[in-house]
């Protein structure tokens, strides 16, 4: 049986090899292209059950250490990361390293691949806003292209801008919603904003499903109503997305790019409440589906309460990873 090719794309002479994110949504984001013969997704954890080997591997790839001091003896892992058959007999290869992968920090591995495939291209993709110049300079030195989802960072650091990419997967549909609004995310210095928003909802009878991680014990409030520091697999997140009326997005100061929450709203047909004021400039923005706030007092409660049927941003194909691969191909051809 022939595997499908990527529709309307011109890079069929190239093998794309992605070293995936340690985040469990990493592979889901590439779901649209996983079955294509010229695309390989390599899982980030080569040892899922051997605790000792995984601990040694994680130490070898500590981002805190390797940026400043290259830990020796990492060559032992190289053949286990990458199989030569992935090249598929092609001369043109493009290796894509995601930020949450451990491998971009393995300078020896990058050099190993460059020696083995001197014509290959190397791409690094940021998933967060940039705050570490040492790390950025390291990536600029070892990669042919650096991509960010944040326009501000792209302009500031003279790197390539490409909007976030995402693939929709099938999840069980529910008949009744279980929450008016759903939030999931790390503290990331935005806890005060998140709690103020929760207070606004709680005082007005809005049913909330708030899940916040990396919160100190002393900073926890409303513990009977907010879930703190509990691990949610990404499939659990998608279940909650499916069960809510609206998704809450709270970005850190300075971030303007399209976040995972926005992508979920687009893919699964959910309303979006966001503090990202630049969203009104996005091609998928629709005021019927998206409401912007700058502080809790600005929130349109009726927008959150009202149930919308058949929400469709008409943009799911535009956020597909197919577009990312085409963008990379085009950049290297220009």
mmCIF file of C-alpha atoms in Angstrom:
data_model
loop_
_atom_site.group_PDB
_atom_site.id
_atom_site.type_symbol
_atom_site.label_atom_id
_atom_site.label_comp_id
_atom_site.label_asym_id
_atom_site.label_seq_id
_atom_site.Cartn_x
_atom_site.Cartn_y
_atom_site.Cartn_z
ATOM 1 C CA UNK A 1 0.000 0.000 0.000
ATOM 2 C CA UNK A 2 1.338 3.429 -0.917
ATOM 3 C CA UNK A 3 1.566 6.017 1.807
ATOM 4 C CA UNK A 4 -0.034 9.396 1.046
ATOM 5 C CA UNK A 5 2.090 12.262 -0.123
ATOM 6 C CA UNK A 6 1.808 15.789 1.210
ATOM 7 C CA UNK A 7 -0.839 17.653 -0.772
ATOM 8 C CA UNK A 8 0.303 20.538 -2.975
ATOM 9 C CA UNK A 9 3.845 20.537 -1.583
ATOM 10 C CA UNK A 10 7.044 20.612 -3.530
ATOM 11 C CA UNK A 11 9.528 19.030 -1.156
ATOM 12 C CA UNK A 12 9.105 15.396 -2.105
ATOM 13 C CA UNK A 13 12.823 15.105 -2.840
ATOM 14 C CA UNK A 14 13.591 15.994 0.774
ATOM 15 C CA UNK A 15 13.437 13.804 3.859
ATOM 16 C CA UNK A 16 12.355 15.754 6.918
ATOM 17 C CA UNK A 17 13.535 14.266 10.187
ATOM 18 C CA UNK A 18 12.166 15.788 13.381
ATOM 19 C CA UNK A 19 13.746 15.209 16.765
ATOM 20 C CA UNK A 20 10.639 15.627 18.840
ATOM 21 C CA UNK A 21 9.684 17.527 21.944
ATOM 22 C CA UNK A 22 9.690 15.948 25.397
ATOM 23 C CA UNK A 23 6.227 17.484 25.851
ATOM 24 C CA UNK A 24 3.606 14.812 25.226
ATOM 25 C CA UNK A 25 1.810 16.998 22.702
ATOM 26 C CA UNK A 26 4.919 17.047 20.492
ATOM 27 C CA UNK A 27 3.984 14.136 18.276
ATOM 28 C CA UNK A 28 0.309 15.131 18.192
ATOM 29 C CA UNK A 29 1.241 18.467 16.624
ATOM 30 C CA UNK A 30 2.795 16.583 13.685
ATOM 31 C CA UNK A 31 -0.060 14.104 13.318
ATOM 32 C CA UNK A 32 -0.978 15.409 9.842
ATOM 33 C CA UNK A 33 2.329 14.258 8.366
ATOM 34 C CA UNK A 34 3.274 11.211 10.438
ATOM 35 C CA UNK A 35 2.239 8.742 7.741
ATOM 36 C CA UNK A 36 4.141 10.400 4.914
ATOM 37 C CA UNK A 37 7.043 8.444 3.537
ATOM 38 C CA UNK A 38 9.394 11.435 3.522
ATOM 39 C CA UNK A 39 8.767 12.441 7.124
ATOM 40 C CA UNK A 40 10.247 10.827 10.223
ATOM 41 C CA UNK A 41 9.376 11.764 13.798
ATOM 42 C CA UNK A 42 11.883 10.550 16.388
ATOM 43 C CA UNK A 43 10.606 10.167 19.938
ATOM 44 C CA UNK A 44 12.564 12.151 22.554
ATOM 45 C CA UNK A 45 12.857 9.346 25.078
ATOM 46 C CA UNK A 46 14.868 6.410 23.840
ATOM 47 C CA UNK A 47 14.599 4.739 27.247
ATOM 48 C CA UNK A 48 11.111 4.848 28.695
ATOM 49 C CA UNK A 49 11.389 1.932 31.110
ATOM 50 C CA UNK A 50 15.100 1.663 32.021
ATOM 51 C CA UNK A 51 15.339 4.204 34.839
ATOM 52 C CA UNK A 52 19.133 4.084 35.172
ATOM 53 C CA UNK A 53 19.827 4.591 31.453
ATOM 54 C CA UNK A 54 17.257 7.355 31.287
ATOM 55 C CA UNK A 55 18.857 9.131 34.268
ATOM 56 C CA UNK A 56 22.309 8.962 32.643
ATOM 57 C CA UNK A 57 20.869 10.131 29.349
ATOM 58 C CA UNK A 58 19.090 13.072 30.994
ATOM 59 C CA UNK A 59 22.280 14.098 32.791
ATOM 60 C CA UNK A 60 24.222 13.968 29.534
ATOM 61 C CA UNK A 61 21.712 16.360 27.992
ATOM 62 C CA UNK A 62 21.227 18.774 30.850
ATOM 63 C CA UNK A 63 20.497 22.148 29.260
ATOM 64 C CA UNK A 64 21.848 23.944 32.321
ATOM 65 C CA UNK A 65 25.264 22.311 31.937
ATOM 66 C CA UNK A 66 25.778 21.765 28.210
ATOM 67 C CA UNK A 67 25.270 25.384 27.209
ATOM 68 C CA UNK A 68 28.372 26.278 29.229
ATOM 69 C CA UNK A 69 30.293 22.985 29.416
ATOM 70 C CA UNK A 70 30.070 20.078 27.001
ATOM 71 C CA UNK A 71 29.604 16.861 28.990
ATOM 72 C CA UNK A 72 31.830 14.115 27.489
ATOM 73 C CA UNK A 73 31.006 10.569 26.336
ATOM 74 C CA UNK A 74 27.689 11.381 24.688
ATOM 75 C CA UNK A 75 28.746 9.689 21.445
ATOM 76 C CA UNK A 76 27.602 6.389 22.894
ATOM 77 C CA UNK A 77 23.992 7.409 22.275
ATOM 78 C CA UNK A 78 24.317 8.552 18.665
ATOM 79 C CA UNK A 79 23.415 5.317 16.885
ATOM 80 C CA UNK A 80 20.429 4.937 19.161
ATOM 81 C CA UNK A 81 19.056 8.361 18.246
ATOM 82 C CA UNK A 82 19.298 8.018 14.529
ATOM 83 C CA UNK A 83 19.163 5.135 12.060
ATOM 84 C CA UNK A 84 20.756 5.588 8.633
ATOM 85 C CA UNK A 85 17.678 4.090 6.990
ATOM 86 C CA UNK A 86 15.847 7.336 7.835
ATOM 87 C CA UNK A 87 17.742 8.971 4.988
ATOM 88 C CA UNK A 88 15.668 6.772 2.667
ATOM 89 C CA UNK A 89 18.354 6.913 -0.008
ATOM 90 C CA UNK A 90 17.892 10.654 -0.494
ATOM 91 C CA UNK A 91 20.638 13.201 -0.796
ATOM 92 C CA UNK A 92 18.532 16.071 0.515
ATOM 93 C CA UNK A 93 17.839 15.901 4.226
ATOM 94 C CA UNK A 94 16.493 18.437 6.673
ATOM 95 C CA UNK A 95 16.857 17.831 10.393
ATOM 96 C CA UNK A 96 14.401 19.775 12.572
ATOM 97 C CA UNK A 97 15.070 20.074 16.299
ATOM 98 C CA UNK A 98 12.305 21.303 18.582
ATOM 99 C CA UNK A 99 13.126 23.423 21.612
ATOM 100 C CA UNK A 100 11.804 20.845 24.056
ATOM 101 C CA UNK A 101 14.002 18.140 22.535
ATOM 102 C CA UNK A 102 17.173 17.342 24.471
ATOM 103 C CA UNK A 103 19.264 16.860 21.347
ATOM 104 C CA UNK A 104 19.824 20.476 20.161
ATOM 105 C CA UNK A 105 22.083 20.931 23.184
ATOM 106 C CA UNK A 106 24.216 17.948 22.151
ATOM 107 C CA UNK A 107 26.819 19.787 20.066
ATOM 108 C CA UNK A 108 28.709 16.580 19.336
ATOM 109 C CA UNK A 109 25.587 14.985 17.876
ATOM 110 C CA UNK A 110 24.989 17.969 15.614
ATOM 111 C CA UNK A 111 28.614 17.801 14.412
ATOM 112 C CA UNK A 112 28.261 14.027 13.929
ATOM 113 C CA UNK A 113 25.219 14.472 11.675
ATOM 114 C CA UNK A 114 26.851 17.314 9.720
ATOM 115 C CA UNK A 115 29.898 15.175 8.977
ATOM 116 C CA UNK A 116 27.710 12.250 7.988
ATOM 117 C CA UNK A 117 25.386 14.369 5.830
ATOM 118 C CA UNK A 118 27.321 17.468 4.729
ATOM 119 C CA UNK A 119 24.533 18.599 2.380
ATOM 120 C CA UNK A 120 21.803 18.403 5.032
ATOM 121 C CA UNK A 121 20.073 21.429 6.514
ATOM 122 C CA UNK A 122 19.601 21.952 10.252
ATOM 123 C CA UNK A 123 16.628 23.829 11.684
ATOM 124 C CA UNK A 124 15.895 24.790 15.280
ATOM 125 C CA UNK A 125 12.356 25.748 16.327
ATOM 126 C CA UNK A 126 11.584 27.842 19.424
ATOM 127 C CA UNK A 127 8.402 27.016 21.354
ATOM 128 C CA UNK A 128 8.765 29.845 23.896
ATOM 129 C CA UNK A 129 9.752 33.470 23.827
ATOM 130 C CA UNK A 130 13.523 33.973 23.918
ATOM 131 C CA UNK A 131 15.112 35.083 27.174
ATOM 132 C CA UNK A 132 18.564 33.463 27.117
ATOM 133 C CA UNK A 133 21.035 35.095 24.717
ATOM 134 C CA UNK A 134 23.749 32.503 25.386
ATOM 135 C CA UNK A 135 21.410 29.797 24.196
ATOM 136 C CA UNK A 136 20.299 31.804 21.163
ATOM 137 C CA UNK A 137 23.912 32.448 20.147
ATOM 138 C CA UNK A 138 24.637 28.743 20.509
ATOM 139 C CA UNK A 139 21.771 27.867 18.148
ATOM 140 C CA UNK A 140 22.805 30.534 15.646
ATOM 141 C CA UNK A 141 26.258 28.991 15.533
ATOM 142 C CA UNK A 142 25.154 25.408 14.918
ATOM 143 C CA UNK A 143 21.918 25.655 12.891
ATOM 144 C CA UNK A 144 21.203 26.844 9.357
ATOM 145 C CA UNK A 145 17.831 28.284 10.307
ATOM 146 C CA UNK A 146 16.163 29.327 13.555
ATOM 147 C CA UNK A 147 12.393 29.650 13.655
ATOM 148 C CA UNK A 148 10.182 31.345 16.228
ATOM 149 C CA UNK A 149 6.410 31.605 16.551
ATOM 150 C CA UNK A 150 6.727 35.099 18.049
ATOM 151 C CA UNK A 151 6.915 38.033 15.602
ATOM 152 C CA UNK A 152 8.550 40.283 18.165
ATOM 153 C CA UNK A 153 11.382 37.834 18.772
ATOM 154 C CA UNK A 154 11.816 37.271 15.037
ATOM 155 C CA UNK A 155 12.319 40.983 14.435
ATOM 156 C CA UNK A 156 14.406 41.556 17.545
ATOM 157 C CA UNK A 157 16.847 38.710 16.952
ATOM 158 C CA UNK A 158 16.811 38.543 13.113
ATOM 159 C CA UNK A 159 15.495 35.000 12.924
ATOM 160 C CA UNK A 160 12.667 33.454 10.889
ATOM 161 C CA UNK A 161 9.038 33.861 11.885
ATOM 162 C CA UNK A 162 6.525 31.097 11.319
ATOM 163 C CA UNK A 163 3.171 30.843 13.126
ATOM 164 C CA UNK A 164 2.616 27.901 15.415
ATOM 165 C CA UNK A 165 1.585 24.613 13.813
ATOM 166 C CA UNK A 166 -0.857 21.980 15.004
ATOM 167 C CA UNK A 167 -2.764 18.858 13.975
ATOM 168 C CA UNK A 168 -6.229 17.914 15.064
ATOM 169 C CA UNK A 169 -6.787 14.372 16.311
ATOM 170 C CA UNK A 170 -10.021 12.512 16.932
ATOM 171 C CA UNK A 171 -11.355 12.801 20.476
ATOM 172 C CA UNK A 172 -14.632 11.511 21.858
ATOM 173 C CA UNK A 173 -17.419 14.068 21.570
ATOM 174 C CA UNK A 174 -19.535 14.956 24.582
ATOM 175 C CA UNK A 175 -23.181 15.949 24.578
ATOM 176 C CA UNK A 176 -23.089 18.319 27.546
ATOM 177 C CA UNK A 177 -20.332 20.718 28.562
ATOM 178 C CA UNK A 178 -18.868 20.372 32.049
ATOM 179 C CA UNK A 179 -17.365 23.863 32.376
ATOM 180 C CA UNK A 180 -17.945 27.345 31.082
ATOM 181 C CA UNK A 181 -14.213 28.014 30.845
ATOM 182 C CA UNK A 182 -11.081 25.894 30.968
ATOM 183 C CA UNK A 183 -7.520 26.881 31.809
ATOM 184 C CA UNK A 184 -4.391 24.769 32.001
ATOM 185 C CA UNK A 185 -0.831 26.022 32.289
ATOM 186 C CA UNK A 186 2.221 26.664 34.394
ATOM 187 C CA UNK A 187 2.631 29.548 36.802
ATOM 188 C CA UNK A 188 5.222 31.280 34.578
ATOM 189 C CA UNK A 189 5.004 34.537 36.557
ATOM 190 C CA UNK A 190 1.347 35.000 35.556
ATOM 191 C CA UNK A 191 -0.345 33.477 38.622
ATOM 192 C CA UNK A 192 -1.664 36.809 39.866
ATOM 193 C CA UNK A 193 -3.463 37.452 36.572
ATOM 194 C CA UNK A 194 -4.894 33.936 36.465
ATOM 195 C CA UNK A 195 -6.237 34.225 40.017
ATOM 196 C CA UNK A 196 -7.802 37.620 39.374
ATOM 197 C CA UNK A 197 -9.579 36.178 36.358
ATOM 198 C CA UNK A 198 -10.771 33.211 38.422
ATOM 199 C CA UNK A 199 -12.118 35.555 41.114
ATOM 200 C CA UNK A 200 -14.104 37.437 38.481
ATOM 201 C CA UNK A 201 -15.648 34.222 37.221
ATOM 202 C CA UNK A 202 -16.264 32.755 40.649
ATOM 203 C CA UNK A 203 -18.101 35.863 41.813
ATOM 204 C CA UNK A 204 -20.381 35.717 38.778
ATOM 205 C CA UNK A 205 -21.335 32.053 38.758
ATOM 206 C CA UNK A 206 -19.104 30.998 35.876
ATOM 207 C CA UNK A 207 -18.241 27.297 36.084
ATOM 208 C CA UNK A 208 -14.430 27.055 35.987
ATOM 209 C CA UNK A 209 -12.010 24.234 35.322
ATOM 210 C CA UNK A 210 -8.638 25.742 36.280
ATOM 211 C CA UNK A 211 -5.461 23.630 36.357
ATOM 212 C CA UNK A 212 -2.260 25.446 37.371
ATOM 213 C CA UNK A 213 1.155 23.837 37.878
ATOM 214 C CA UNK A 214 4.489 24.903 39.390
ATOM 215 C CA UNK A 215 2.806 26.866 42.169
ATOM 216 C CA UNK A 216 4.405 27.190 45.622
ATOM 217 C CA UNK A 217 2.328 26.120 48.622
ATOM 218 C CA UNK A 218 2.200 29.668 49.993
ATOM 219 C CA UNK A 219 0.854 31.033 46.699
ATOM 220 C CA UNK A 220 -2.108 28.680 46.426
ATOM 221 C CA UNK A 221 -5.556 30.238 46.739
ATOM 222 C CA UNK A 222 -9.047 28.772 46.327
ATOM 223 C CA UNK A 223 -7.677 25.254 46.641
ATOM 224 C CA UNK A 224 -11.156 23.768 46.840
ATOM 225 C CA UNK A 225 -11.956 25.145 43.372
ATOM 226 C CA UNK A 226 -8.603 25.210 41.545
ATOM 227 C CA UNK A 227 -6.476 22.153 40.783
ATOM 228 C CA UNK A 228 -2.825 22.821 41.592
ATOM 229 C CA UNK A 229 0.327 20.940 40.585
ATOM 230 C CA UNK A 230 -1.465 17.869 39.264
ATOM 231 C CA UNK A 231 -0.070 16.269 36.134
ATOM 232 C CA UNK A 232 -2.395 16.179 33.147
ATOM 233 C CA UNK A 233 -1.427 14.191 30.098
ATOM 234 C CA UNK A 234 -2.102 16.026 26.872
ATOM 235 C CA UNK A 235 -4.885 13.604 26.041
ATOM 236 C CA UNK A 236 -6.480 14.590 29.369
ATOM 237 C CA UNK A 237 -6.099 18.235 28.347
ATOM 238 C CA UNK A 238 -7.896 17.545 25.078
ATOM 239 C CA UNK A 239 -10.698 15.794 26.957
ATOM 240 C CA UNK A 240 -11.160 18.930 29.039
ATOM 241 C CA UNK A 241 -11.019 21.087 25.919
ATOM 242 C CA UNK A 242 -13.779 18.946 24.490
ATOM 243 C CA UNK A 243 -15.881 19.379 27.641
ATOM 244 C CA UNK A 244 -15.676 23.171 27.952
ATOM 245 C CA UNK A 245 -17.503 26.079 26.382
ATOM 246 C CA UNK A 246 -14.483 28.397 26.214
ATOM 247 C CA UNK A 247 -10.685 28.187 26.509
ATOM 248 C CA UNK A 248 -8.772 30.748 28.563
ATOM 249 C CA UNK A 249 -5.383 31.891 27.279
ATOM 250 C CA UNK A 250 -3.146 33.972 29.562
ATOM 251 C CA UNK A 251 0.180 34.919 27.990
ATOM 252 C CA UNK A 252 3.244 36.229 29.764
ATOM 253 C CA UNK A 253 4.144 39.874 29.322
ATOM 254 C CA UNK A 254 5.943 40.359 26.026
ATOM 255 C CA UNK A 255 4.601 37.269 24.255
ATOM 256 C CA UNK A 256 2.565 37.862 21.104
ATOM 257 C CA UNK A 257 2.718 34.569 19.230
ATOM 258 C CA UNK A 258 -0.098 32.080 18.795
ATOM 259 C CA UNK A 259 -0.050 29.726 21.764
ATOM 260 C CA UNK A 260 -1.149 26.120 22.105
ATOM 261 C CA UNK A 261 -4.453 27.276 23.615
ATOM 262 C CA UNK A 262 -5.292 29.302 20.492
ATOM 263 C CA UNK A 263 -4.442 26.348 18.276
ATOM 264 C CA UNK A 264 -6.728 24.097 20.313
ATOM 265 C CA UNK A 265 -9.575 26.604 19.946
ATOM 266 C CA UNK A 266 -9.091 26.641 16.161
ATOM 267 C CA UNK A 267 -8.779 22.866 15.846
ATOM 268 C CA UNK A 268 -11.633 21.841 18.126
ATOM 269 C CA UNK A 269 -14.076 24.671 17.516
ATOM 270 C CA UNK A 270 -13.992 26.424 20.880
ATOM 271 C CA UNK A 271 -14.363 30.047 21.909
ATOM 272 C CA UNK A 272 -11.169 31.739 23.071
ATOM 273 C CA UNK A 273 -10.779 34.309 25.844
ATOM 274 C CA UNK A 274 -7.285 35.786 25.678
ATOM 275 C CA UNK A 275 -5.125 38.627 26.993
ATOM 276 C CA UNK A 276 -3.171 38.642 23.720
ATOM 277 C CA UNK A 277 -4.213 41.960 22.191
ATOM 278 C CA UNK A 278 -2.401 41.237 18.927
ATOM 279 C CA UNK A 279 -4.778 38.362 18.181
ATOM 280 C CA UNK A 280 -7.061 40.805 16.355
ATOM 281 C CA UNK A 281 -4.421 40.959 13.615
ATOM 282 C CA UNK A 282 -4.412 37.206 13.066
ATOM 283 C CA UNK A 283 -6.080 35.930 9.875
ATOM 284 C CA UNK A 284 -8.169 33.474 11.905
ATOM 285 C CA UNK A 285 -9.520 36.106 14.310
ATOM 286 C CA UNK A 286 -13.312 36.272 14.533
ATOM 287 C CA UNK A 287 -14.934 38.517 17.193
ATOM 288 C CA UNK A 288 -17.807 36.036 17.473
ATOM 289 C CA UNK A 289 -15.374 33.350 18.645
ATOM 290 C CA UNK A 290 -12.549 35.355 20.271
ATOM 291 C CA UNK A 291 -12.747 37.902 23.089
ATOM 292 C CA UNK A 292 -9.764 39.976 24.270
ATOM 293 C CA UNK A 293 -9.207 41.335 27.780
ATOM 294 C CA UNK A 294 -6.413 43.361 29.365
ATOM 295 C CA UNK A 295 -7.449 42.759 32.992
ATOM 296 C CA UNK A 296 -10.147 40.855 34.847
ATOM 297 C CA UNK A 297 -12.495 43.846 34.918
ATOM 298 C CA UNK A 298 -12.559 43.924 31.091
ATOM 299 C CA UNK A 299 -13.839 40.384 30.661
ATOM 300 C CA UNK A 300 -17.092 39.981 28.768
ATOM 301 C CA UNK A 301 -18.975 37.518 30.965
ATOM 302 C CA UNK A 302 -21.767 37.011 28.451
ATOM 303 C CA UNK A 303 -19.221 35.935 25.859
ATOM 304 C CA UNK A 304 -18.071 33.195 28.233
ATOM 305 C CA UNK A 305 -21.576 32.165 29.278
ATOM 306 C CA UNK A 306 -23.202 31.993 25.871
ATOM 307 C CA UNK A 307 -23.022 28.659 24.099
ATOM 308 C CA UNK A 308 -22.003 28.840 20.454
ATOM 309 C CA UNK A 309 -22.858 26.003 18.127
ATOM 310 C CA UNK A 310 -20.748 24.946 15.146
ATOM 311 C CA UNK A 311 -17.827 27.287 15.803
ATOM 312 C CA UNK A 312 -15.554 27.105 12.781
ATOM 313 C CA UNK A 313 -12.535 29.356 12.296
ATOM 314 C CA UNK A 314 -12.045 27.945 8.771
ATOM 315 C CA UNK A 315 -8.316 27.832 9.422
ATOM 316 C CA UNK A 316 -7.395 24.275 10.406
ATOM 317 C CA UNK A 317 -5.528 23.609 7.150
ATOM 318 C CA UNK A 318 -3.471 26.775 7.572
ATOM 319 C CA UNK A 319 -2.004 25.659 10.911
ATOM 320 C CA UNK A 320 -1.068 22.210 9.638
ATOM 321 C CA UNK A 321 2.600 21.177 9.961
ATOM 322 C CA UNK A 322 2.479 20.713 6.193
ATOM 323 C CA UNK A 323 2.725 24.493 6.003
ATOM 324 C CA UNK A 324 5.791 24.478 8.254
ATOM 325 C CA UNK A 325 7.619 21.978 6.053
ATOM 326 C CA UNK A 326 6.726 23.942 2.944
ATOM 327 C CA UNK A 327 7.994 27.141 4.570
ATOM 328 C CA UNK A 328 11.326 25.532 5.419
ATOM 329 C CA UNK A 329 11.687 24.151 1.906
ATOM 330 C CA UNK A 330 10.950 27.540 0.381
ATOM 331 C CA UNK A 331 13.426 29.337 2.634
ATOM 332 C CA UNK A 332 16.271 27.059 1.633
ATOM 333 C CA UNK A 333 15.411 27.380 -2.062
ATOM 334 C CA UNK A 334 15.437 31.198 -1.978
#
